JSON list of C-alpha atoms in Angstrom, two decimals:
[
{"chain": "M", "resi": 1, "resn": "UNK", "atom": "CA", "xyz": [3.25, 19.97, 25.03]},
{"chain": "M", "resi": 2, "resn": "UNK", "atom": "CA", "xyz": [4.25, 18.85, 21.55]},
{"chain": "M", "resi": 3, "resn": "UNK", "atom": "CA", "xyz": [2.04, 15.76, 21.60]},
{"chain": "M", "resi": 4, "resn": "UNK", "atom": "CA", "xyz": [-0.96, 17.39, 23.33]},
{"chain": "M", "resi": 5, "resn": "UNK", "atom": "CA", "xyz": [-0.75, 21.16, 22.73]},
{"chain": "M", "resi": 6, "resn": "UNK", "atom": "CA", "xyz": [-4.43, 21.82, 23.48]},
{"chain": "M", "resi": 7, "resn": "UNK", "atom": "CA", "xyz": [-4.24, 20.27, 26.95]},
{"chain": "M", "resi": 8, "resn": "UNK", "atom": "CA", "xyz": [-2.49, 23.31, 28.45]},
{"chain": "M", "resi": 9, "resn": "UNK", "atom": "CA", "xyz": [-3.86, 26.76, 29.21]},
{"chain": "M", "resi": 10, "resn": "UNK", "atom": "CA", "xyz": [-2.16, 29.94, 28.00]},
{"chain": "M", "resi": 11, "resn": "UNK", "atom": "CA", "xyz": [-0.94, 30.51, 31.56]},
{"chain": "M", "resi": 12, "resn": "UNK", "atom": "CA", "xyz": [0.66, 27.06, 31.61]},
{"chain": "M", "resi": 13, "resn": "UNK", "atom": "CA", "xyz": [2.40, 27.83, 28.30]},
{"chain": "M", "resi": 14, "resn": "UNK", "atom": "CA", "xyz": [3.81, 31.14, 29.54]},
{"chain": "M", "resi": 15, "resn": "UNK", "atom": "CA", "xyz": [7.37, 31.66, 28.28]},
{"chain": "M", "resi": 16, "resn": "UNK", "atom": "CA", "xyz": [8.80, 32.53, 31.68]},
{"chain": "M", "resi": 17, "resn": "UNK", "atom": "CA", "xyz": [7.24, 29.40, 33.19]},
{"chain": "M", "resi": 18, "resn": "UNK", "atom": "CA", "xyz": [8.25, 26.93, 30.47]},
{"chain": "M", "resi": 19, "resn": "UNK", "atom": "CA", "xyz": [11.61, 28.38, 29.41]},
{"chain": "M", "resi": 20, "resn": "UNK", "atom": "CA", "xyz": [12.58, 31.03, 31.94]},
{"chain": "M", "resi": 21, "resn": "UNK", "atom": "CA", "xyz": [15.95, 32.75, 32.15]},
{"chain": "M", "resi": 22, "resn": "UNK", "atom": "CA", "xyz": [17.84, 30.45, 34.51]},
{"chain": "M", "resi": 23, "resn": "UNK", "atom": "CA", "xyz": [21.44, 29.64, 33.65]},
{"chain": "M", "resi": 24, "resn": "UNK", "atom": "CA", "xyz": [21.88, 25.97, 32.72]},
{"chain": "M", "resi": 25, "resn": "UNK", "atom": "CA", "xyz": [25.16, 24.44, 33.85]},
{"chain": "M", "resi": 26, "resn": "UNK", "atom": "CA", "xyz": [26.60, 22.07, 31.22]},
{"chain": "M", "resi": 27, "resn": "UNK", "atom": "CA", "xyz": [27.04, 18.53, 32.50]},
{"chain": "M", "resi": 28, "resn": "UNK", "atom": "CA", "xyz": [27.97, 15.10, 31.18]},
{"chain": "M", "resi": 29, "resn": "UNK", "atom": "CA", "xyz": [25.56, 12.21, 31.67]},
{"chain": "M", "resi": 30, "resn": "UNK", "atom": "CA", "xyz": [26.89, 10.10, 34.58]},
{"chain": "M", "resi": 31, "resn": "UNK", "atom": "CA", "xyz": [25.89, 6.92, 32.73]},
{"chain": "M", "resi": 32, "resn": "UNK", "atom": "CA", "xyz": [28.46, 7.85, 30.09]},
{"chain": "M", "resi": 33, "resn": "UNK", "atom": "CA", "xyz": [31.09, 8.68, 32.68]},
{"chain": "M", "resi": 34, "resn": "UNK", "atom": "CA", "xyz": [30.89, 5.45, 34.66]},
{"chain": "M", "resi": 35, "resn": "UNK", "atom": "CA", "xyz": [30.71, 3.02, 31.76]},
{"chain": "M", "resi": 36, "resn": "UNK", "atom": "CA", "xyz": [27.04, 2.00, 32.02]},
{"chain": "M", "resi": 37, "resn": "UNK", "atom": "CA", "xyz": [26.72, 2.22, 28.21]},
{"chain": "M", "resi": 38, "resn": "UNK", "atom": "CA", "xyz": [28.59, -0.71, 26.64]},
{"chain": "M", "resi": 39, "resn": "UNK", "atom": "CA", "xyz": [30.16, 1.07, 23.66]},
{"chain": "M", "resi": 40, "resn": "UNK", "atom": "CA", "xyz": [30.16, 4.54, 25.13]},
{"chain": "M", "resi": 41, "resn": "UNK", "atom": "CA", "xyz": [27.79, 7.43, 24.44]},
{"chain": "M", "resi": 42, "resn": "UNK", "atom": "CA", "xyz": [28.94, 8.37, 20.96]},
{"chain": "M", "resi": 43, "resn": "UNK", "atom": "CA", "xyz": [26.09, 8.09, 18.43]},
{"chain": "M", "resi": 44, "resn": "UNK", "atom": "CA", "xyz": [26.44, 5.39, 15.79]},
{"chain": "M", "resi": 45, "resn": "UNK", "atom": "CA", "xyz": [24.08, 7.15, 13.38]},
{"chain": "M", "resi": 46, "resn": "UNK", "atom": "CA", "xyz": [22.04, 10.33, 13.06]},
{"chain": "M", "resi": 47, "resn": "UNK", "atom": "CA", "xyz": [18.41, 9.84, 12.01]},
{"chain": "M", "resi": 48, "resn": "UNK", "atom": "CA", "xyz": [16.05, 12.58, 10.84]},
{"chain": "M", "resi": 49, "resn": "UNK", "atom": "CA", "xyz": [12.44, 12.18, 11.98]},
{"chain": "M", "resi": 50, "resn": "UNK", "atom": "CA", "xyz": [11.35, 14.69, 9.31]},
{"chain": "M", "resi": 51, "resn": "UNK", "atom": "CA", "xyz": [13.02, 12.73, 6.52]},
{"chain": "M", "resi": 52, "resn": "UNK", "atom": "CA", "xyz": [11.61, 9.49, 7.92]},
{"chain": "M", "resi": 53, "resn": "UNK", "atom": "CA", "xyz": [8.10, 10.86, 7.32]},
{"chain": "M", "resi": 54, "resn": "UNK", "atom": "CA", "xyz": [8.95, 12.32, 3.93]},
{"chain": "M", "resi": 55, "resn": "UNK", "atom": "CA", "xyz": [7.46, 10.31, 1.05]},
{"chain": "M", "resi": 56, "resn": "UNK", "atom": "CA", "xyz": [10.55, 10.81, -1.12]},
{"chain": "M", "resi": 57, "resn": "UNK", "atom": "CA", "xyz": [13.31, 10.35, 1.46]},
{"chain": "M", "resi": 58, "resn": "UNK", "atom": "CA", "xyz": [11.55, 8.13, 4.01]},
{"chain": "M", "resi": 59, "resn": "UNK", "atom": "CA", "xyz": [12.64, 4.73, 2.63]},
{"chain": "M", "resi": 60, "resn": "UNK", "atom": "CA", "xyz": [16.31, 5.75, 2.57]},
{"chain": "M", "resi": 61, "resn": "UNK", "atom": "CA", "xyz": [16.08, 7.02, 6.16]},
{"chain": "M", "resi": 62, "resn": "UNK", "atom": "CA", "xyz": [14.47, 3.72, 7.17]},
{"chain": "M", "resi": 63, "resn": "UNK", "atom": "CA", "xyz": [17.39, 1.89, 5.58]},
{"chain": "M", "resi": 64, "resn": "UNK", "atom": "CA", "xyz": [19.79, 3.96, 7.71]},
{"chain": "M", "resi": 65, "resn": "UNK", "atom": "CA", "xyz": [18.15, 2.62, 10.86]},
{"chain": "M", "resi": 66, "resn": "UNK", "atom": "CA", "xyz": [18.04, -0.95, 9.58]},
{"chain": "M", "resi": 67, "resn": "UNK", "atom": "CA", "xyz": [21.69, -0.93, 8.50]},
{"chain": "M", "resi": 68, "resn": "UNK", "atom": "CA", "xyz": [22.83, 0.20, 11.95]},
{"chain": "M", "resi": 69, "resn": "UNK", "atom": "CA", "xyz": [20.95, -2.70, 13.53]},
{"chain": "M", "resi": 70, "resn": "UNK", "atom": "CA", "xyz": [22.09, -5.13, 10.83]},
{"chain": "M", "resi": 71, "resn": "UNK", "atom": "CA", "xyz": [25.76, -4.36, 11.52]},
{"chain": "M", "resi": 72, "resn": "UNK", "atom": "CA", "xyz": [25.36, -4.83, 15.27]},
{"chain": "M", "resi": 73, "resn": "UNK", "atom": "CA", "xyz": [26.58, -8.26, 16.37]},
{"chain": "M", "resi": 74, "resn": "UNK", "atom": "CA", "xyz": [23.83, -8.45, 18.99]},
{"chain": "M", "resi": 75, "resn": "UNK", "atom": "CA", "xyz": [20.91, -7.29, 16.82]},
{"chain": "M", "resi": 76, "resn": "UNK", "atom": "CA", "xyz": [21.87, -8.20, 13.25]},
{"chain": "M", "resi": 77, "resn": "UNK", "atom": "CA", "xyz": [20.44, -11.72, 13.34]},
{"chain": "M", "resi": 78, "resn": "UNK", "atom": "CA", "xyz": [16.99, -10.36, 14.21]},
{"chain": "M", "resi": 79, "resn": "UNK", "atom": "CA", "xyz": [16.76, -7.82, 11.35]},
{"chain": "M", "resi": 80, "resn": "UNK", "atom": "CA", "xyz": [14.37, -8.81, 8.57]},
{"chain": "M", "resi": 81, "resn": "UNK", "atom": "CA", "xyz": [15.44, -9.13, 4.94]},
{"chain": "M", "resi": 82, "resn": "UNK", "atom": "CA", "xyz": [16.25, -5.77, 3.24]},
{"chain": "M", "resi": 83, "resn": "UNK", "atom": "CA", "xyz": [13.58, -6.53, 0.62]},
{"chain": "M", "resi": 84, "resn": "UNK", "atom": "CA", "xyz": [10.93, -5.89, 3.27]},
{"chain": "M", "resi": 85, "resn": "UNK", "atom": "CA", "xyz": [12.32, -2.58, 4.58]},
{"chain": "M", "resi": 86, "resn": "UNK", "atom": "CA", "xyz": [10.44, -0.43, 2.06]},
{"chain": "M", "resi": 87, "resn": "UNK", "atom": "CA", "xyz": [7.26, -2.38, 2.78]},
{"chain": "M", "resi": 88, "resn": "UNK", "atom": "CA", "xyz": [7.58, -1.66, 6.51]},
{"chain": "M", "resi": 89, "resn": "UNK", "atom": "CA", "xyz": [8.03, 2.05, 5.82]},
{"chain": "M", "resi": 90, "resn": "UNK", "atom": "CA", "xyz": [5.05, 2.11, 3.44]},
{"chain": "M", "resi": 91, "resn": "UNK", "atom": "CA", "xyz": [2.75, 0.44, 5.97]},
{"chain": "M", "resi": 92, "resn": "UNK", "atom": "CA", "xyz": [3.83, 2.64, 8.88]},
{"chain": "M", "resi": 93, "resn": "UNK", "atom": "CA", "xyz": [4.14, 6.03, 7.16]},
{"chain": "M", "resi": 94, "resn": "UNK", "atom": "CA", "xyz": [2.05, 6.00, 4.00]},
{"chain": "M", "resi": 95, "resn": "UNK", "atom": "CA", "xyz": [-0.70, 3.66, 5.18]},
{"chain": "M", "resi": 96, "resn": "UNK", "atom": "CA", "xyz": [-0.42, 4.98, 8.76]},
{"chain": "M", "resi": 97, "resn": "UNK", "atom": "CA", "xyz": [-0.71, 1.58, 10.45]},
{"chain": "M", "resi": 98, "resn": "UNK", "atom": "CA", "xyz": [1.76, 2.34, 13.23]},
{"chain": "M", "resi": 99, "resn": "UNK", "atom": "CA", "xyz": [1.58, 4.67, 16.22]},
{"chain": "M", "resi": 100, "resn": "UNK", "atom": "CA", "xyz": [0.24, 8.12, 15.47]},
{"chain": "M", "resi": 101, "resn": "UNK", "atom": "CA", "xyz": [2.87, 10.73, 14.64]},
{"chain": "M", "resi": 102, "resn": "UNK", "atom": "CA", "xyz": [2.82, 14.51, 14.96]},
{"chain": "M", "resi": 103, "resn": "UNK", "atom": "CA", "xyz": [1.82, 14.80, 11.29]},
{"chain": "M", "resi": 104, "resn": "UNK", "atom": "CA", "xyz": [-1.42, 12.90, 12.01]},
{"chain": "M", "resi": 105, "resn": "UNK", "atom": "CA", "xyz": [-2.61, 15.22, 14.79]},
{"chain": "M", "resi": 106, "resn": "UNK", "atom": "CA", "xyz": [-6.28, 15.95, 14.00]},
{"chain": "M", "resi": 107, "resn": "UNK", "atom": "CA", "xyz": [-7.26, 19.56, 13.42]},
{"chain": "M", "resi": 108, "resn": "UNK", "atom": "CA", "xyz": [-3.71, 20.93, 13.35]},
{"chain": "M", "resi": 109, "resn": "UNK", "atom": "CA", "xyz": [-1.00, 21.42, 10.75]},
{"chain": "M", "resi": 110, "resn": "UNK", "atom": "CA", "xyz": [2.54, 22.63, 11.27]},
{"chain": "M", "resi": 111, "resn": "UNK", "atom": "CA", "xyz": [1.74, 26.16, 10.08]},
{"chain": "M", "resi": 112, "resn": "UNK", "atom": "CA", "xyz": [-0.79, 26.51, 12.92]},
{"chain": "M", "resi": 113, "resn": "UNK", "atom": "CA", "xyz": [2.16, 27.14, 15.23]},
{"chain": "M", "resi": 114, "resn": "UNK", "atom": "CA", "xyz": [4.00, 30.39, 14.65]},
{"chain": "M", "resi": 115, "resn": "UNK", "atom": "CA", "xyz": [6.98, 31.98, 16.37]},
{"chain": "M", "resi": 116, "resn": "UNK", "atom": "CA", "xyz": [7.82, 35.65, 16.76]},
{"chain": "M", "resi": 117, "resn": "UNK", "atom": "CA", "xyz": [10.84, 37.38, 15.23]},
{"chain": "M", "resi": 118, "resn": "UNK", "atom": "CA", "xyz": [12.83, 37.28, 18.47]},
{"chain": "M", "resi": 119, "resn": "UNK", "atom": "CA", "xyz": [12.30, 33.55, 18.94]},
{"chain": "M", "resi": 120, "resn": "UNK", "atom": "CA", "xyz": [13.16, 32.70, 15.33]},
{"chain": "M", "resi": 121, "resn": "UNK", "atom": "CA", "xyz": [16.32, 34.80, 15.54]},
{"chain": "M", "resi": 122, "resn": "UNK", "atom": "CA", "xyz": [17.32, 32.95, 18.73]},
{"chain": "M", "resi": 123, "resn": "UNK", "atom": "CA", "xyz": [16.76, 29.61, 16.97]},
{"chain": "M", "resi": 124, "resn": "UNK", "atom": "CA", "xyz": [18.95, 30.69, 14.06]},
{"chain": "M", "resi": 125, "resn": "UNK", "atom": "CA", "xyz": [21.67, 31.86, 16.48]},
{"chain": "M", "resi": 126, "resn": "UNK", "atom": "CA", "xyz": [21.68, 28.47, 18.21]},
{"chain": "M", "resi": 127, "resn": "UNK", "atom": "CA", "xyz": [21.76, 26.59, 14.89]},
{"chain": "M", "resi": 128, "resn": "UNK", "atom": "CA", "xyz": [24.65, 28.76, 13.68]},
{"chain": "M", "resi": 129, "resn": "UNK", "atom": "CA", "xyz": [26.49, 27.87, 16.90]},
{"chain": "M", "resi": 130, "resn": "UNK", "atom": "CA", "xyz": [25.97, 24.14, 16.34]},
{"chain": "M", "resi": 131, "resn": "UNK", "atom": "CA", "xyz": [26.98, 24.32, 12.69]},
{"chain": "M", "resi": 132, "resn": "UNK", "atom": "CA", "xyz": [30.17, 26.14, 13.62]},
{"chain": "M", "resi": 133, "resn": "UNK", "atom": "CA", "xyz": [30.94, 23.61, 16.36]},
{"chain": "M", "resi": 134, "resn": "UNK", "atom": "CA", "xyz": [30.41, 20.44, 14.30]},
{"chain": "M", "resi": 135, "resn": "UNK", "atom": "CA", "xyz": [32.21, 21.85, 11.27]},
{"chain": "M", "resi": 136, "resn": "UNK", "atom": "CA", "xyz": [35.27, 22.36, 13.48]},
{"chain": "M", "resi": 137, "resn": "UNK", "atom": "CA", "xyz": [38.41, 20.26, 13.29]},
{"chain": "M", "resi": 138, "resn": "UNK", "atom": "CA", "xyz": [37.45, 18.21, 16.37]},
{"chain": "M", "resi": 139, "resn": "UNK", "atom": "CA", "xyz": [34.35, 16.88, 14.62]},
{"chain": "M", "resi": 140, "resn": "UNK", "atom": "CA", "xyz": [34.45, 17.28, 10.84]},
{"chain": "M", "resi": 141, "resn": "UNK", "atom": "CA", "xyz": [36.14, 13.92, 10.25]},
{"chain": "M", "resi": 142, "resn": "UNK", "atom": "CA", "xyz": [33.20, 12.06, 11.82]},
{"chain": "M", "resi": 143, "resn": "UNK", "atom": "CA", "xyz": [30.34, 10.90, 9.60]},
{"chain": "M", "resi": 144, "resn": "UNK", "atom": "CA", "xyz": [27.80, 11.54, 12.35]},
{"chain": "M", "resi": 145, "resn": "UNK", "atom": "CA", "xyz": [28.95, 15.15, 12.82]},
{"chain": "M", "resi": 146, "resn": "UNK", "atom": "CA", "xyz": [28.78, 15.83, 9.09]},
{"chain": "M", "resi": 147, "resn": "UNK", "atom": "CA", "xyz": [25.27, 14.40, 9.03]},
{"chain": "M", "resi": 148, "resn": "UNK", "atom": "CA", "xyz": [24.24, 16.71, 11.88]},
{"chain": "M", "resi": 149, "resn": "UNK", "atom": "CA", "xyz": [25.59, 19.72, 9.98]},
{"chain": "M", "resi": 150, "resn": "UNK", "atom": "CA", "xyz": [23.75, 18.66, 6.84]},
{"chain": "M", "resi": 151, "resn": "UNK", "atom": "CA", "xyz": [20.41, 18.38, 8.68]},
{"chain": "M", "resi": 152, "resn": "UNK", "atom": "CA", "xyz": [20.84, 21.56, 10.69]},
{"chain": "M", "resi": 153, "resn": "UNK", "atom": "CA", "xyz": [21.72, 23.60, 7.59]},
{"chain": "M", "resi": 154, "resn": "UNK", "atom": "CA", "xyz": [18.49, 22.40, 5.96]},
{"chain": "M", "resi": 155, "resn": "UNK", "atom": "CA", "xyz": [16.50, 23.22, 9.09]},
{"chain": "M", "resi": 156, "resn": "UNK", "atom": "CA", "xyz": [18.09, 26.67, 9.39]},
{"chain": "M", "resi": 157, "resn": "UNK", "atom": "CA", "xyz": [17.02, 27.45, 5.83]},
{"chain": "M", "resi": 158, "resn": "UNK", "atom": "CA", "xyz": [13.39, 26.69, 6.74]},
{"chain": "M", "resi": 159, "resn": "UNK", "atom": "CA", "xyz": [13.56, 28.91, 9.81]},
{"chain": "M", "resi": 160, "resn": "UNK", "atom": "CA", "xyz": [15.16, 31.73, 7.82]},
{"chain": "M", "resi": 161, "resn": "UNK", "atom": "CA", "xyz": [12.26, 31.52, 5.37]},
{"chain": "M", "resi": 162, "resn": "UNK", "atom": "CA", "xyz": [9.78, 31.62, 8.26]},
{"chain": "M", "resi": 163, "resn": "UNK", "atom": "CA", "xyz": [11.55, 34.69, 9.69]},
{"chain": "M", "resi": 164, "resn": "UNK", "atom": "CA", "xyz": [11.22, 36.49, 6.34]},
{"chain": "M", "resi": 165, "resn": "UNK", "atom": "CA", "xyz": [7.51, 35.66, 6.30]},
{"chain": "M", "resi": 166, "resn": "UNK", "atom": "CA", "xyz": [7.05, 37.05, 9.81]},
{"chain": "M", "resi": 167, "resn": "UNK", "atom": "CA", "xyz": [9.02, 40.23, 9.04]},
{"chain": "M", "resi": 168, "resn": "UNK", "atom": "CA", "xyz": [7.09, 40.84, 5.81]},
{"chain": "M", "resi": 169, "resn": "UNK", "atom": "CA", "xyz": [3.68, 40.15, 7.36]},
{"chain": "M", "resi": 170, "resn": "UNK", "atom": "CA", "xyz": [3.00, 37.14, 5.14]},
{"chain": "M", "resi": 171, "resn": "UNK", "atom": "CA", "xyz": [2.83, 35.03, 8.30]},
{"chain": "M", "resi": 172, "resn": "UNK", "atom": "CA", "xyz": [0.58, 36.82, 10.78]},
{"chain": "M", "resi": 173, "resn": "UNK", "atom": "CA", "xyz": [1.02, 36.22, 14.50]},
{"chain": "M", "resi": 174, "resn": "UNK", "atom": "CA", "xyz": [-1.78, 35.80, 17.02]},
{"chain": "M", "resi": 175, "resn": "UNK", "atom": "CA", "xyz": [-1.89, 35.87, 20.82]},
{"chain": "M", "resi": 176, "resn": "UNK", "atom": "CA", "xyz": [-1.85, 32.07, 20.86]},
{"chain": "M", "resi": 177, "resn": "UNK", "atom": "CA", "xyz": [1.47, 31.86, 19.03]},
{"chain": "M", "resi": 178, "resn": "UNK", "atom": "CA", "xyz": [4.92, 31.52, 20.62]},
{"chain": "M", "resi": 179, "resn": "UNK", "atom": "CA", "xyz": [5.66, 35.22, 20.90]},
{"chain": "M", "resi": 180, "resn": "UNK", "atom": "CA", "xyz": [8.41, 35.49, 23.48]},
{"chain": "M", "resi": 181, "resn": "UNK", "atom": "CA", "xyz": [8.62, 38.11, 26.26]},
{"chain": "M", "resi": 182, "resn": "UNK", "atom": "CA", "xyz": [9.69, 41.08, 24.10]},
{"chain": "M", "resi": 183, "resn": "UNK", "atom": "CA", "xyz": [6.89, 40.67, 21.56]},
{"chain": "M", "resi": 184, "resn": "UNK", "atom": "CA", "xyz": [4.31, 40.10, 24.29]},
{"chain": "M", "resi": 185, "resn": "UNK", "atom": "CA", "xyz": [5.38, 43.29, 26.09]},
{"chain": "M", "resi": 186, "resn": "UNK", "atom": "CA", "xyz": [5.21, 45.22, 22.81]},
{"chain": "M", "resi": 187, "resn": "UNK", "atom": "CA", "xyz": [1.70, 43.97, 22.11]},
{"chain": "M", "resi": 188, "resn": "UNK", "atom": "CA", "xyz": [0.57, 44.77, 25.64]},
{"chain": "M", "resi": 189, "resn": "UNK", "atom": "CA", "xyz": [1.91, 48.32, 25.34]},
{"chain": "M", "resi": 190, "resn": "UNK", "atom": "CA", "xyz": [0.11, 48.85, 22.03]},
{"chain": "M", "resi": 191, "resn": "UNK", "atom": "CA", "xyz": [-3.12, 47.53, 23.53]},
{"chain": "M", "resi": 192, "resn": "UNK", "atom": "CA", "xyz": [-2.84, 49.84, 26.54]},
{"chain": "M", "resi": 193, "resn": "UNK", "atom": "CA", "xyz": [-2.22, 52.84, 24.28]},
{"chain": "M", "resi": 194, "resn": "UNK", "atom": "CA", "xyz": [-5.22, 52.00, 22.12]},
{"chain": "M", "resi": 195, "resn": "UNK", "atom": "CA", "xyz": [-7.53, 51.40, 25.09]},
{"chain": "M", "resi": 196, "resn": "UNK", "atom": "CA", "xyz": [-6.25, 53.60, 27.93]},
{"chain": "M", "resi": 197, "resn": "UNK", "atom": "CA", "xyz": [-9.54, 53.42, 29.83]},
{"chain": "M", "resi": 198, "resn": "UNK", "atom": "CA", "xyz": [-10.23, 49.80, 29.01]},
{"chain": "M", "resi": 199, "resn": "UNK", "atom": "CA", "xyz": [-13.24, 50.89, 27.02]},
{"chain": "M", "resi": 200, "resn": "UNK", "atom": "CA", "xyz": [-13.82, 52.45, 23.64]},
{"chain": "M", "resi": 201, "resn": "UNK", "atom": "CA", "xyz": [-16.61, 54.03, 21.65]},
{"chain": "M", "resi": 202, "resn": "UNK", "atom": "CA", "xyz": [-20.17, 52.77, 21.60]},
{"chain": "M", "resi": 203, "resn": "UNK", "atom": "CA", "xyz": [-19.74, 50.67, 18.49]},
{"chain": "M", "resi": 204, "resn": "UNK", "atom": "CA", "xyz": [-16.72, 48.88, 19.94]},
{"chain": "M", "resi": 205, "resn": "UNK", "atom": "CA", "xyz": [-18.51, 48.26, 23.23]},
{"chain": "M", "resi": 206, "resn": "UNK", "atom": "CA", "xyz": [-21.55, 46.91, 21.41]},
{"chain": "M", "resi": 207, "resn": "UNK", "atom": "CA", "xyz": [-19.38, 44.57, 19.37]},
{"chain": "M", "resi": 208, "resn": "UNK", "atom": "CA", "xyz": [-17.62, 43.40, 22.52]},
{"chain": "M", "resi": 209, "resn": "UNK", "atom": "CA", "xyz": [-20.93, 42.71, 24.25]},
{"chain": "M", "resi": 210, "resn": "UNK", "atom": "CA", "xyz": [-22.15, 40.73, 21.26]},
{"chain": "M", "resi": 211, "resn": "UNK", "atom": "CA", "xyz": [-19.03, 38.56, 21.41]},
{"chain": "M", "resi": 212, "resn": "UNK", "atom": "CA", "xyz": [-19.56, 37.91, 25.12]},
{"chain": "M", "resi": 213, "resn": "UNK", "atom": "CA", "xyz": [-23.12, 36.79, 24.48]},
{"chain": "M", "resi": 214, "resn": "UNK", "atom": "CA", "xyz": [-21.89, 34.10, 22.13]},
{"chain": "M", "resi": 215, "resn": "UNK", "atom": "CA", "xyz": [-20.79, 31.25, 24.36]},
{"chain": "M", "resi": 216, "resn": "UNK", "atom": "CA", "xyz": [-17.38, 29.74, 23.75]},
{"chain": "M", "resi": 217, "resn": "UNK", "atom": "CA", "xyz": [-17.21, 26.14, 24.91]},
{"chain": "M", "resi": 218, "resn": "UNK", "atom": "CA", "xyz": [-13.55, 25.64, 23.98]},
{"chain": "M", "resi": 219, "resn": "UNK", "atom": "CA", "xyz": [-12.26, 25.90, 27.54]},
{"chain": "M", "resi": 220, "resn": "UNK", "atom": "CA", "xyz": [-14.88, 23.43, 28.77]},
{"chain": "M", "resi": 221, "resn": "UNK", "atom": "CA", "xyz": [-13.65, 20.76, 26.36]},
{"chain": "M", "resi": 222, "resn": "UNK", "atom": "CA", "xyz": [-10.02, 21.67, 27.05]},
{"chain": "M", "resi": 223, "resn": "UNK", "atom": "CA", "xyz": [-10.70, 21.07, 30.76]},
{"chain": "M", "resi": 224, "resn": "UNK", "atom": "CA", "xyz": [-12.16, 17.66, 29.96]},
{"chain": "M", "resi": 225, "resn": "UNK", "atom": "CA", "xyz": [-9.13, 16.79, 27.86]},
{"chain": "M", "resi": 226, "resn": "UNK", "atom": "CA", "xyz": [-6.76, 17.94, 30.61]},
{"chain": "M", "resi": 227, "resn": "UNK", "atom": "CA", "xyz": [-8.64, 15.89, 33.21]},
{"chain": "M", "resi": 228, "resn": "UNK", "atom": "CA", "xyz": [-8.54, 12.78, 31.02]},
{"chain": "M", "resi": 229, "resn": "UNK", "atom": "CA", "xyz": [-4.82, 13.28, 30.51]},
{"chain": "M", "resi": 230, "resn": "UNK", "atom": "CA", "xyz": [-4.18, 13.67, 34.26]},
{"chain": "M", "resi": 231, "resn": "UNK", "atom": "CA", "xyz": [-6.34, 10.62, 35.07]},
{"chain": "M", "resi": 232, "resn": "UNK", "atom": "CA", "xyz": [-4.46, 8.51, 32.55]},
{"chain": "M", "resi": 233, "resn": "UNK", "atom": "CA", "xyz": [-1.10, 9.65, 33.92]},
{"chain": "M", "resi": 234, "resn": "UNK", "atom": "CA", "xyz": [-2.24, 8.90, 37.48]},
{"chain": "M", "resi": 235, "resn": "UNK", "atom": "CA", "xyz": [-3.42, 5.42, 36.45]},
{"chain": "M", "resi": 236, "resn": "UNK", "atom": "CA", "xyz": [-0.02, 4.71, 34.89]},
{"chain": "M", "resi": 237, "resn": "UNK", "atom": "CA", "xyz": [1.75, 5.77, 38.11]},
{"chain": "M", "resi": 238, "resn": "UNK", "atom": "CA", "xyz": [-0.50, 3.54, 40.21]},
{"chain": "M", "resi": 239, "resn": "UNK", "atom": "CA", "xyz": [0.08, 0.60, 37.89]},
{"chain": "M", "resi": 240, "resn": "UNK", "atom": "CA", "xyz": [3.84, 1.18, 37.96]},
{"chain": "M", "resi": 241, "resn": "UNK", "atom": "CA", "xyz": [3.90, 1.31, 41.78]},
{"chain": "M", "resi": 242, "resn": "UNK", "atom": "CA", "xyz": [1.86, -1.89, 41.98]},
{"chain": "M", "resi": 243, "resn": "UNK", "atom": "CA", "xyz": [4.30, -3.63, 39.65]},
{"chain": "M", "resi": 244, "resn": "UNK", "atom": "CA", "xyz": [7.26, -2.42, 41.73]},
{"chain": "M", "resi": 245, "resn": "UNK", "atom": "CA", "xyz": [5.66, -3.66, 44.98]},
{"chain": "M", "resi": 246, "resn": "UNK", "atom": "CA", "xyz": [4.91, -7.03, 43.39]},
{"chain": "M", "resi": 247, "resn": "UNK", "atom": "CA", "xyz": [8.53, -7.33, 42.22]},
{"chain": "M", "resi": 248, "resn": "UNK", "atom": "CA", "xyz": [9.83, -6.49, 45.71]},
{"chain": "M", "resi": 249, "resn": "UNK", "atom": "CA", "xyz": [7.58, -9.15, 47.25]},
{"chain": "M", "resi": 250, "resn": "UNK", "atom": "CA", "xyz": [8.76, -11.70, 44.68]},
{"chain": "M", "resi": 251, "resn": "UNK", "atom": "CA", "xyz": [12.41, -10.86, 45.33]},
{"chain": "M", "resi": 252, "resn": "UNK", "atom": "CA", "xyz": [11.89, -11.08, 49.08]},
{"chain": "M", "resi": 253, "resn": "UNK", "atom": "CA", "xyz": [10.15, -14.46, 48.83]},
{"chain": "M", "resi": 254, "resn": "UNK", "atom": "CA", "xyz": [11.83, -16.37, 45.97]}
]
């Protein structure tokens, strides 16, 4: 949904379908429990994707990644000279020679996606919870935990600003935004009160008819995009199954 937001219909993006209200039982990854991960599941570094794409802070964030690999006894010998780290970042981020990132999505910018008051408040509540947790005595001596707090505090500030913009009307919401169930019910109630008979006066009806006459081909192209996405996913599954069968045959007949 984040990589291909236009592929899905409004019905497929419905809050109750995507998020829902089911209780999620906390669990620990079994791969961490049974020792599948060599050095355990504790993170060795916290990297910010936003800072990695930032033209001022990107090189330093790249160096964070490189230094983790450089210090690893298994990977260090393969890491290129530090003099080239900035060059790698410049080519990938500034000159955009790597894989496409969310910031390069054609026709969309981050402000195209808005959230309602209730959803922003829930985000802030969750961030407050995480900040409180990782500032606690069990975590605040760890560099990784302090880095998480630093990043979350910055992110919370951005969301608080967005909430102020929504509350003041500076940021206007549309039906295509992430509204949440409460806001959607409120809008539906207002609409029903304004149009109790589903109609309106002659001028409104005339305007509505004029809009219907103008063909909107958006859904047609969305359908094409969805089909192409499904076909590509199906082709990947077929290819993966073929590779698995070939491996089984090879293993059975060495």
